[in-house]
Coordinates of C-alpha atoms and ligand atoms in Angstrom, one line a residue:
X1 CA 0.0 0.0 0.0
X2 CA 1.3 3.4 -0.9
X3 CA 1.8 5.8 2.0
X4 CA 0.1 9.2 2.1
X5 CA 1.7 11.6 -0.4
X6 CA 0.7 14.7 1.3
X7 CA 1.9 15.8 4.7
X8 CA 1.1 18.6 7.1
X9 CA 3.5 21.5 6.7
X10 CA 4.3 21.7 10.4
X11 CA 3.2 20.3 13.7
X12 CA 1.2 23.4 14.4
X13 CA -0.9 23.0 11.3
X14 CA -1.6 19.4 12.4
X15 CA -2.6 20.4 15.9
X16 CA -4.8 23.2 14.5
X17 CA -6.5 20.9 12.0
X18 CA -7.0 18.1 14.5
X19 CA -8.3 20.7 17.0
X20 CA -10.4 22.0 14.2
X21 CA -11.9 18.6 13.7
X22 CA -12.5 18.3 17.5
X23 CA -13.9 21.8 18.2
X24 CA -17.1 22.4 16.4
X25 CA -20.8 21.8 17.1
X26 CA -19.9 19.3 19.9
X27 CA -18.3 21.9 22.2
X28 CA -20.2 25.0 21.2
X29 CA -23.8 23.9 20.4
X30 CA -24.2 20.4 21.8
X31 CA -22.4 20.6 25.1
X32 CA -24.5 23.5 26.5
X33 CA -27.8 21.9 25.6
X34 CA -26.7 18.5 26.9
X35 CA -25.9 20.2 30.2
X36 CA -29.3 21.8 30.1
X37 CA -31.2 18.6 29.4
X38 CA -29.2 16.6 31.9
X39 CA -29.6 18.6 35.0
X40 CA -26.7 21.1 35.0
X41 CA -23.3 21.1 36.8
X42 CA -23.0 17.4 37.3
X43 CA -22.8 16.9 33.5
X44 CA -19.8 19.2 33.2
X45 CA -18.0 17.1 35.8
X46 CA -18.9 13.8 34.2
X47 CA -17.8 15.3 30.8
X48 CA -14.4 16.3 32.1
X49 CA -13.9 13.0 33.8
X50 CA -14.7 11.0 30.6
X51 CA -12.7 13.4 28.4
X52 CA -9.5 13.1 30.4
X53 CA -9.7 9.4 31.4
X54 CA -11.2 7.9 28.2
X55 CA -11.2 10.5 25.4
X56 CA -7.6 11.5 25.8
X57 CA -6.1 8.0 25.8
X58 CA -8.3 7.1 22.8
X59 CA -7.1 10.1 20.9
X60 CA -3.6 8.9 21.5
X61 CA -4.5 5.4 20.4
X62 CA -5.9 6.8 17.1
X63 CA -2.7 8.9 16.6
X64 CA -0.5 5.9 17.2
X65 CA -2.4 3.9 14.6
X66 CA -2.5 6.7 12.0
X67 CA 1.0 8.0 12.3
X68 CA 2.5 4.5 12.8
X69 CA 1.1 3.2 9.5
X70 CA 0.8 6.5 7.6
X71 CA -2.3 4.9 6.0
X72 CA -6.0 5.8 5.9
X73 CA -8.7 4.5 8.3
X74 CA -9.2 1.1 6.6
X75 CA -5.7 0.3 5.3
X76 CA -4.0 1.1 8.6
X77 CA -5.9 -1.7 10.3
X78 CA -5.2 -4.0 7.4
X79 CA -1.5 -3.4 7.7
X80 CA -1.4 -3.8 11.4
X81 CA -3.6 -6.9 11.5
X82 CA -3.4 -8.5 8.1
X83 CA -6.0 -11.2 7.3
X84 CA -8.3 -10.3 10.2
X85 CA -11.6 -8.5 10.5
X86 CA -10.1 -5.6 12.3
X87 CA -10.3 -3.3 9.3
X88 CA -14.1 -3.3 9.9
X89 CA -13.3 -0.9 12.8
X90 CA -12.2 1.6 10.1
X91 CA -15.3 0.8 8.0
X92 CA -17.5 1.3 11.0
X93 CA -15.9 4.6 11.4
X94 CA -16.7 5.6 7.8
X95 CA -20.4 4.6 8.2
X96 CA -20.5 6.5 11.5
X97 CA -19.0 9.6 9.9
X98 CA -21.6 9.4 7.1
X99 CA -24.5 9.3 9.5
X100 CA -22.9 11.9 11.7
X101 CA -22.3 14.3 8.8
X102 CA -25.9 13.8 7.7
X103 CA -27.3 15.5 10.8
X104 CA -24.3 17.6 11.5
X105 CA -24.8 19.4 8.2
X106 CA -28.4 20.2 9.3
X107 CA -27.1 22.4 12.1
X108 CA -24.3 23.7 9.9
X109 CA -27.2 24.7 7.6
X110 CA -28.9 26.6 10.4
X111 CA -25.7 28.6 11.0
X112 CA -25.4 29.3 7.3
X113 CA -28.9 30.6 7.0
X114 CA -28.5 32.7 10.1
X115 CA -25.3 34.2 8.8
X116 CA -27.2 35.1 5.6
X117 CA -30.0 36.7 7.7
X118 CA -27.4 38.6 9.8
X119 CA -25.6 39.9 6.7
X120 CA -28.8 41.1 5.1
X121 CA -29.9 42.9 8.2
X122 CA -32.9 40.6 9.1
X123 CA -31.8 40.0 12.6
X124 CA -31.4 43.5 14.0
X125 CA -33.5 44.9 16.8
X126 CA -35.8 42.0 17.7
X127 CA -36.9 41.2 21.3
X128 CA -36.0 37.9 23.1
X129 CA -39.3 36.3 22.2
X130 CA -39.0 37.4 18.5
X131 CA -35.6 35.9 18.2
X132 CA -36.9 32.6 19.5
X133 CA -39.9 32.7 17.2
X134 CA -37.8 33.7 14.2
X135 CA -35.4 30.8 14.8
X136 CA -38.3 28.4 15.1
X137 CA -39.8 29.6 11.8
X138 CA -36.4 29.4 10.1
X139 CA -35.7 25.8 10.9
X140 CA -39.2 24.5 10.5
X141 CA -39.5 25.9 7.0
X142 CA -38.6 22.8 4.8
X143 CA -37.0 24.7 1.9
X144 CA -34.9 26.9 4.2
X145 CA -33.7 24.0 6.3
X146 CA -32.8 21.9 3.2
X147 CA -31.1 24.8 1.3
X148 CA -29.0 25.6 4.4
X149 CA -27.9 22.0 4.7
X150 CA -27.1 21.8 1.0
X151 CA -25.0 25.0 1.1
X152 CA -23.1 23.8 4.2
X153 CA -22.3 20.5 2.5
X154 CA -21.3 22.2 -0.7
X155 CA -18.7 24.3 1.2
X156 CA -17.5 21.1 2.8
X157 CA -17.2 19.3 -0.4
X158 CA -15.4 22.1 -2.2
X159 CA -12.7 22.2 0.5
X160 CA -12.2 18.5 0.8
X161 CA -12.1 17.9 -2.9
X162 CA -9.1 20.2 -3.1
X163 CA -7.0 18.1 -0.8
X164 CA -5.5 18.3 2.6
X165 CA -2.9 21.0 2.5
X166 CA -4.6 23.8 0.7
X167 CA -8.0 23.3 2.1
X168 CA -8.2 22.3 5.7
X169 CA -5.0 23.8 7.0
X170 CA -5.5 27.4 5.9
X171 CA -8.9 27.7 7.3
X172 CA -8.0 26.4 10.8
X173 CA -5.2 28.8 11.3
X174 CA -7.3 31.9 11.4
X175 CA -10.4 30.6 12.9
X176 CA -9.2 29.2 16.3
X177 CA -7.7 32.3 18.0
X178 CA -10.5 34.5 16.7
X179 CA -13.2 32.3 18.0
X180 CA -11.6 32.4 21.4
X181 CA -11.6 36.2 21.5
X182 CA -15.2 36.5 20.5
X183 CA -16.2 34.1 23.3
X184 CA -14.5 36.2 25.8
X185 CA -16.4 39.3 24.7
X186 CA -19.6 37.3 24.8
X187 CA -18.9 36.0 28.3
X188 CA -18.2 39.5 29.6
X189 CA -21.7 40.6 28.4
X190 CA -23.4 37.4 29.6
X191 CA -22.1 37.3 33.1
X192 CA -22.9 41.0 33.7
X193 CA -26.6 40.5 32.9
X194 CA -29.1 40.7 35.7
X195 CA -29.6 37.3 37.3
X196 CA -26.5 35.9 35.7
X197 CA -25.3 34.4 39.0
X198 CA -28.1 31.8 39.0
X199 CA -27.0 30.5 35.6
X200 CA -23.4 30.2 36.7
X201 CA -24.4 28.2 39.7
X202 CA -26.6 26.0 37.6
X203 CA -23.7 25.3 35.2
X204 CA -20.9 25.0 37.8
X205 CA -22.5 23.4 40.9
X206 CA -22.6 19.6 40.7
X207 CA -26.0 18.3 41.6
X208 CA -25.6 14.7 42.6
X209 CA -29.3 14.0 42.4
X210 CA -29.3 14.8 38.6
X211 CA -27.2 11.7 37.8
X212 CA -29.0 9.0 35.9
X213 CA -27.8 6.0 34.0
X214 CA -28.7 7.9 30.8
X215 CA -26.9 11.1 31.8
X216 CA -23.7 9.1 32.4
X217 CA -24.0 7.5 28.9
X218 CA -24.7 10.9 27.4
X219 CA -21.7 12.5 29.1
X220 CA -19.5 9.7 27.8
X221 CA -21.0 10.0 24.3
X222 CA -20.5 13.8 24.4
X223 CA -16.8 13.4 25.3
X224 CA -16.3 11.1 22.2
X225 CA -18.4 13.3 20.0
X226 CA -16.6 16.5 21.0
X227 CA -13.1 15.0 20.6
X228 CA -13.9 13.2 17.3
X229 CA -12.8 9.9 18.6
X230 CA -14.1 6.4 17.9
X231 CA -14.5 7.0 14.2
X232 CA -10.9 6.8 13.1
X233 CA -11.0 10.4 11.8
X234 CA -8.0 11.0 14.0
X235 CA -6.3 7.9 12.5
X236 CA -6.7 9.5 9.1
X237 CA -5.5 13.0 10.1
X238 CA -2.5 11.7 11.9
X239 CA -1.5 9.5 8.9
X240 CA -0.4 12.8 7.3
X241 CA 1.9 13.5 10.2
X242 CA 5.6 13.1 10.2
X243 CA 7.5 10.9 12.5
X244 CA 9.2 13.8 14.3
X245 CA 6.1 15.1 15.9
X246 CA 5.3 14.8 19.6
X247 CA 2.1 12.8 19.8
X248 CA 1.2 13.0 23.5
X249 CA 1.8 16.8 23.5
X250 CA -0.5 17.2 20.5
X251 CA -3.2 15.0 22.0
X252 CA -3.0 16.9 25.3
X253 CA -3.3 20.3 23.8
X254 CA -6.3 19.2 21.7
X255 CA -8.1 17.9 24.7
X256 CA -7.4 21.0 26.8
X257 CA -8.6 23.3 24.0
X258 CA -11.7 21.2 23.7
X259 CA -12.6 21.3 27.3
X260 CA -11.8 25.0 27.4
X261 CA -14.1 25.8 24.5
X262 CA -17.0 23.7 26.0
X263 CA -16.5 25.5 29.2
X264 CA -16.5 28.9 27.6
X265 CA -19.7 28.0 25.7
X266 CA -21.4 27.1 29.0
X267 CA -20.3 30.2 30.7
X268 CA -21.5 32.3 27.8
X269 CA -24.9 30.7 27.6
X270 CA -26.2 29.8 31.0
X271 CA -26.1 33.2 32.7
X272 CA -28.1 34.5 29.8
X273 CA -30.6 31.7 29.9
X274 CA -31.4 32.4 33.5
X275 CA -31.3 36.2 33.1
X276 CA -33.9 36.0 30.3
X277 CA -36.0 33.4 32.1
X278 CA -35.6 30.8 29.4
X279 CA -35.7 27.1 30.0
X280 CA -32.2 25.5 30.0
X281 CA -33.7 22.2 28.9
X282 CA -34.8 23.5 25.5
X283 CA -32.6 21.1 23.6
X284 CA -30.9 21.6 20.2
X285 CA -32.4 25.1 19.7
X286 CA -30.9 26.5 23.0
X287 CA -27.9 28.3 21.6
X288 CA -29.8 29.9 18.7
X289 CA -32.5 31.1 21.0
X290 CA -30.2 32.6 23.6
X291 CA -27.2 34.1 21.9
X292 CA -28.9 36.6 19.5
X293 CA -30.5 38.3 22.5
X294 CA -27.2 38.5 24.4
X295 CA -25.5 40.0 21.3
X296 CA -28.4 42.4 20.8
X297 CA -27.8 43.8 24.3
X298 CA -24.2 45.0 23.6
X299 CA -22.9 47.9 21.6
X300 CA -22.4 46.9 18.0
X301 CA -24.2 43.7 18.9
X302 CA -25.2 42.8 15.3
X303 CA -21.6 43.2 14.1
X304 CA -20.4 41.0 16.8
X305 CA -23.1 38.5 16.2
X306 CA -22.2 38.4 12.5
X307 CA -18.5 37.8 13.3
X308 CA -19.5 35.1 15.8
X309 CA -21.6 33.3 13.2
X310 CA -18.7 33.4 10.7
X311 CA -16.3 31.9 13.2
X312 CA -18.9 29.4 14.4
X313 CA -19.5 28.4 10.8
X314 CA -15.7 27.9 10.4
X315 CA -15.5 25.8 13.5
X316 CA -18.3 23.7 12.3
X317 CA -16.9 23.4 8.8
X318 CA -13.4 22.3 10.0
X319 CA -15.2 19.4 11.8
X320 CA -17.3 18.6 8.8
X321 CA -14.1 18.5 6.6
X322 CA -12.7 15.8 8.8
X323 CA -15.8 13.7 8.5
X324 CA -15.9 13.9 4.7
X325 CA -12.1 13.5 4.5
X326 CA -12.2 10.1 6.2
X327 CA -14.8 8.9 3.7
X328 CA -13.0 10.4 0.7
X329 CA -9.5 9.3 1.8
X330 CA -10.5 5.7 2.2
X331 CA -12.2 5.5 -1.2
X332 CA -10.0 7.8 -3.4
X333 CA -6.7 6.8 -1.7
X334 CA -4.0 9.1 -3.1
X335 CA -5.7 9.6 -6.4
X336 CA -6.2 13.4 -6.6
X337 CA -8.5 13.2 -9.7
X338 CA -10.7 10.5 -8.2
X339 CA -10.7 12.6 -5.0
X340 CA -12.9 15.3 -6.6
X341 CA -15.4 12.9 -7.9
X342 CA -15.6 10.9 -4.7
X343 CA -16.0 14.0 -2.6
X344 CA -19.0 15.2 -4.7
X345 CA -20.7 11.8 -4.9
X346 CA -20.4 11.0 -1.2
X347 CA -21.3 14.5 -0.2
X348 CA -24.5 14.4 -2.2
X349 CA -25.4 11.0 -0.8
X350 CA -24.9 12.4 2.7
X351 CA -27.2 15.3 1.8
X352 CA -30.0 12.9 0.8
X353 CA -29.5 10.8 3.9
X354 CA -29.7 14.0 6.0
X355 CA -33.0 15.4 4.5
X356 CA -35.3 13.7 7.1
X357 CA -33.1 15.1 9.8
X358 CA -33.4 18.6 8.3
X359 CA -37.2 18.2 8.2
X360 CA -37.3 17.0 11.8
X361 CA -37.9 20.5 13.2
X362 CA -40.8 21.1 10.8
X363 CA -42.9 18.8 8.7
X364 CA -41.5 15.6 10.2
X365 CA -41.8 16.9 13.7
X366 CA -44.5 14.4 14.5
X367 CA -42.6 11.5 13.2
X368 CA -41.6 10.1 16.6
X369 CA -39.5 7.0 17.4
X370 CA -39.1 5.3 20.8
X371 CA -41.8 7.5 22.3
X372 CA -39.9 10.8 22.2
X373 CA -37.3 11.0 19.5
X374 CA -37.5 12.7 16.1
X375 CA -35.5 11.4 13.1
X376 CA -32.8 13.9 13.9
X377 CA -32.6 12.7 17.6
X378 CA -32.4 9.1 16.5
X379 CA -29.5 9.8 14.1
X380 CA -27.7 11.7 16.9
X381 CA -28.4 9.1 19.5
X382 CA -27.3 6.3 17.2
X383 CA -24.0 8.0 16.6
X384 CA -23.2 9.6 19.9
X385 CA -24.4 7.0 22.3
X386 CA -24.0 3.8 20.3
X387 CA -21.6 3.9 17.4
X388 CA -19.0 6.2 18.9
X389 CA -18.7 4.2 22.1
X390 CA -18.7 1.0 20.2
X391 CA -15.9 2.3 17.8
X392 CA -14.0 3.5 20.8
X393 CA -14.3 0.2 22.6
X394 CA -13.0 -1.6 19.6
X395 CA -10.1 0.8 19.1
X396 CA -9.1 0.4 22.7
X397 CA -9.2 -3.4 22.4
X398 CA -7.4 -3.4 19.1
X399 CA -4.5 -1.2 20.3
X400 CA -4.0 -2.8 23.6
X401 CA -4.6 -6.5 22.8
X402 CA -3.6 -6.9 19.1
X403 CA -0.6 -4.5 18.9
X404 CA 2.6 -5.3 20.7
X405 CA 3.4 -3.3 23.8
X406 CA 7.0 -2.6 22.7
X407 CA 5.9 -1.4 19.3
X408 CA 3.4 0.8 20.9
X409 CA 5.9 2.4 23.1
X410 CA 8.2 3.1 20.2
X411 CA 5.4 4.9 18.3
X412 CA 4.0 6.6 21.4
X413 CA 7.3 8.1 22.3
X414 CA 8.8 8.8 18.9
X415 CA 9.3 12.5 18.6
X416 CA 8.8 13.1 22.3
X417 CA 10.8 12.4 25.4
X418 CA 7.9 10.7 27.1
X419 CA 8.7 8.8 30.2
X420 CA 7.9 5.2 30.4
X421 CA 5.6 5.8 33.3
X422 CA 3.3 8.0 31.2
X423 CA 3.2 5.3 28.6
X424 CA 2.3 2.7 31.3
X425 CA -0.6 4.8 32.6
X426 CA -1.9 5.2 29.0
X427 CA -1.5 1.4 28.4
X428 CA -3.3 0.6 31.6
X429 CA -6.2 2.9 30.7
X430 CA -6.8 1.5 27.2
X431 CA -6.2 -2.1 28.2
X432 CA -8.3 -2.3 31.3
X433 CA -10.1 0.8 32.4
X434 CA -11.6 2.0 29.1
X435 CA -13.1 -1.2 27.8
X436 CA -14.5 -1.9 31.3
X437 CA -15.9 1.6 31.7
X438 CA -17.6 1.6 28.3
X439 CA -19.2 -1.8 28.9
X440 CA -20.4 -0.8 32.4
X441 CA -21.9 2.4 31.2
X442 CA -23.8 0.5 28.5
X443 CA -25.0 -2.3 30.9
X444 CA -26.0 0.3 33.4
X445 CA -28.3 2.0 30.8
X446 CA -29.8 -1.4 29.9
X447 CA -30.5 -1.9 33.5
X448 CA -28.2 -5.0 33.6
X449 CA -25.8 -3.4 36.0
X450 CA -26.6 -1.0 38.8
X451 CA -23.9 1.6 39.3
X452 CA -25.8 3.1 42.2
X453 CA -26.0 0.0 44.4
Ligands
LIG501 N1 -15.9 16.8 17.2 C1 -16.7 17.3 16.2 C2 -17.5 18.4 17.0 O1 -17.5 18.5 18.1 C3 -17.7 16.3 15.6 C4 -16.9 15.2 15.1 C5 -17.1 13.9 15.6 C6 -16.1 15.3 14.0 C7 -16.5 12.8 15.1 C8 -15.4 14.2 13.5 C9 -15.6 13.0 14.0 O2 -18.2 19.2 16.4

């Protein structure tokens, strides 16, 4: 198998791009509403716990596979375990990415449409209630929702079809620091609103009674979703990485950035939710109902809001690139001409698959599965709480039980001066703790194991 021809131009671009994949809707849009639907502060704590003890070691595992083989998500498993079924882990990752992108692009579409509305002056000067109503109308309108989704996917396809270096790398470099700054501005406004304190307490104070078997599963799923692990996306990204780079350091900085952005999103949103008397458990619409009002209450609010939407769109796009990239890389291999075709065909297929999700907030609102879930919710649940944990479990087993410990140590520490003890902790976590933890969380939800005995 031919190795990847393209490589990241420097470690910084790799970290930026991998962080770009991680930071997106998961941290900014999903995390706050998951906190809101799962009882507040306790979710933050569970999320940090799972991110550090499970997400981080898994991210390292994917890096070790990807950089070690320099091959895509399917070929890398084939090379490491020839003549076995392990490459199905990579294939499972591709299927998961396709389903994930199908509903991810729906929310990407909402941002795209809102950006259009902001740029054309349709968002200025409304009241809190009017912002909520406008958003509801926007996403329930079938043609708006579908056009938004299509536009978002078209942008994703355009960048991915042009190849790694030119496309993904450039966008990530500008977007990250700018997003950070706008969040700080937003937070300053949010925490100085009347009644902000109550929101801070809700977000930061762990409330033990809010823990349920489901909220534990959701917190775990959220940590995988937000870090992009369990789908071999990070295997693919790190396959473009040179042998000199320091893997544990890169993984560590991506994880910290990701926790930081989730945290900032929470601090920006909850004080405002409580100050405006909104319901924190509103679900997927939370961010879009709250933030326009916060922005409208600051000087030059609409300009800031527009800038925020641009950066939010970038953050979401850089994650979408990685999802489409894994599909395209594994089909087109290194063939740059085929790459274009594959990007368009798979992108359009994902669009069609995502249409029912796009309509879930309007005409398909009443199509309910499992007593409470729309098509959109089912797609999200299937990915976040079933396929990502399953993929992660398999990756942990693969790395710790199929690959040789000494080989792992070599790849783990190549490019860094990592101590043996750090490696040993990582190895313990992926070999024993992570598989057990994932299985227990699952059994707990199925009622087959009671964590609260
Ligand atoms: N981590 C991305 C986000 O939080 C979503 C994602 C998941 C991207 C899995 C790639 C793979 O927005």
